Every structure is written in C-alpha cells, then in structure tokens.
C-alpha angles and dihedrals in degrees: 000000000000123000104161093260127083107273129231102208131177129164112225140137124248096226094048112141096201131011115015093058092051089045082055085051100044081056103051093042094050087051086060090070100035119092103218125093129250106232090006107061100010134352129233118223126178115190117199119229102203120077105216090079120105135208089250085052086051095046094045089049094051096047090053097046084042087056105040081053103042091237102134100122085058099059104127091066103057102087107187098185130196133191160168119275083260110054092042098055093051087052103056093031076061096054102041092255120148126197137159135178119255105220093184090049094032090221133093123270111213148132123286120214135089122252117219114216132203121249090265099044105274125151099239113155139014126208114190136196127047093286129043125201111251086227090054090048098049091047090053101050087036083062106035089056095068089230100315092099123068136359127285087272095059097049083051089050090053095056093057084058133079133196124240110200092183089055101029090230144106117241126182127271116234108192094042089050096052083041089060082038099060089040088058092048095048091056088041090066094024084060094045090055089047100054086043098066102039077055097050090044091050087049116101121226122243117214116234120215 
C-alpha cells in the first residue's frame, strides 16, 4: 500500500474479543496528541488477518471506531482491508507479521503493535505493545516521511532521538543533544558579540577633556 504519505499500518480482525480492539483504541487515542493529519499528512490502514471477515464487517467496524473517536471528517484516511487467505498471508509474511489460529480458544493468537511505513511503501519503524506514546509515534512518522511530514523542529527534535528497534521506542541521544546544545551555545555568544559591537559602532563618541 503506497499512497504517497507515510502509512500507519497495523494487522488486526475485526471480531476480535481482546487485543485487536484495544490495539484499535491505543491508536486512536495516540493520533489525538499528534499533530499530523490522517489523510492529510499520513494514512491508517488495518488490514484484517482472518479471512472470514467481510468488507460489510470492515465497514461496520470503521464507522463505529470513527465514531467512538470522533473521527468522522477524516474519514478517507481510515483503510479497513479485507482478503483472501492468500493475500493475506503474502502481506503479513511481508511485514514480518505472524499469526496462527487457536483451535482450543477458538481465537487467533498473534502480536500486537503497528508498523510505520515509509511514503513508498517501505517498512520503516515498529511500535510495539497496546499503547504507543504519542511522542514515539510522531518521530516515526517525522522520519519515515523523508522531510514531508512535520516543521524544522520536529525534524530537530528527531535528531536528538534515536530509534530503538529492540524496544520499539525512541530514547534520547545523548551525544547528539549535547552536540545541538553546544551549537546553540556557540551562536548564542557568537550573537552577543555581534550585537555588541553594532552597539558599540552606533555608538558616538564623547570628547573627554
């Protein structure tokens, strides 16, 4: 799936009785404190992995998480997908996404977490868990966007960060922090000095006697 716009993906099905539907949730809530537009800046897209669902389950599902969410204007950027066993399977084998089917509990047994893609396509970052941390989830569309997503601050933000692909998070980087810190330092002066001496220039000088 490439639309152009980084991509929030995440595999899930839409009967789900656990995980999937507090996965849905950790992701709605995260986009309420992230900047960035859905359908605007980056599209969300939730591919279901069992094959029983339909396209009227997927719709149904989206209209009620739109709604719970309030999400409703940004509509076009919600995908719920559905497909055969097939497709499916080449899909999340793609994405590093395992999944098998629970005969005793009669549900599937799978990984939770969403996967950020690039704006070709491009696997680029994985956030793992049920809830992802609004500021995780802004760096990694902020760098899977290749600079369309997201202000000169953000992307300043972004270098002080670094991305943990054990974790699935985003801690910061030292070295590069005290690096900005000590730039900032050196124009700070370097300004001072500056100002100082138009000051000094504009300055007349008094005769002494």
């Amino acid at each position: 799936f490439s639309s152009g716009k980084p991509v929030l993906l995440a595999f899930v099905y839409y009967d789900c009785p656990m995980l999937c539907t507090q996965v849905l949730n950790g992701i709605s809530s995260s986009l309420k404190a992230v900047p960035f537009g859905v359908g605007t800046d980056f599209d969300v897209v939730l591919i279901s992995f069992d094959p029983r669902d339909t396209p009227e389950a997927a719709r149904a599902k989206k209209a009620a998480l739109l709604a719970d969410y309030h999400q409703e204007a940004r509509a076009d950027g919600w995908h719920f997908l559905t497909g055969t066993e097939p497709e499916i399977r080449r899909v999340a084998n793609a994405a590093g996404f395992r999944y098998s089917w629970d005969e005793q509990t009669q549900q599937y047994a799978h990984p939770t977490g969403i996967i950020v893609t690039t704006t070709d396509g491009r696997l680029a970052r994985y956030l793992f868990g049920l809830e992802f941390g609004p500021r995780d989830l802004k760096l990694a569309l902020v760098d899977a966007s290749q600079g369309k997503v997201g202000t000169i601050a953000d992307q300043l933000l972004l270098y002080c960060y670094h991305y943990d692909p054990m974790t699935g998070r985003y801690g910061i980087y030292v070295m590069r922090v005290l690096r900005v810190a000590g730039v900032g330092t050196v124009l700070s002066i370097a300004t001072f000095i500056l100002v100082m001496l138009r000051r000094e220039r504009s300055t007349p000088n008094i005769p002494t006697h």
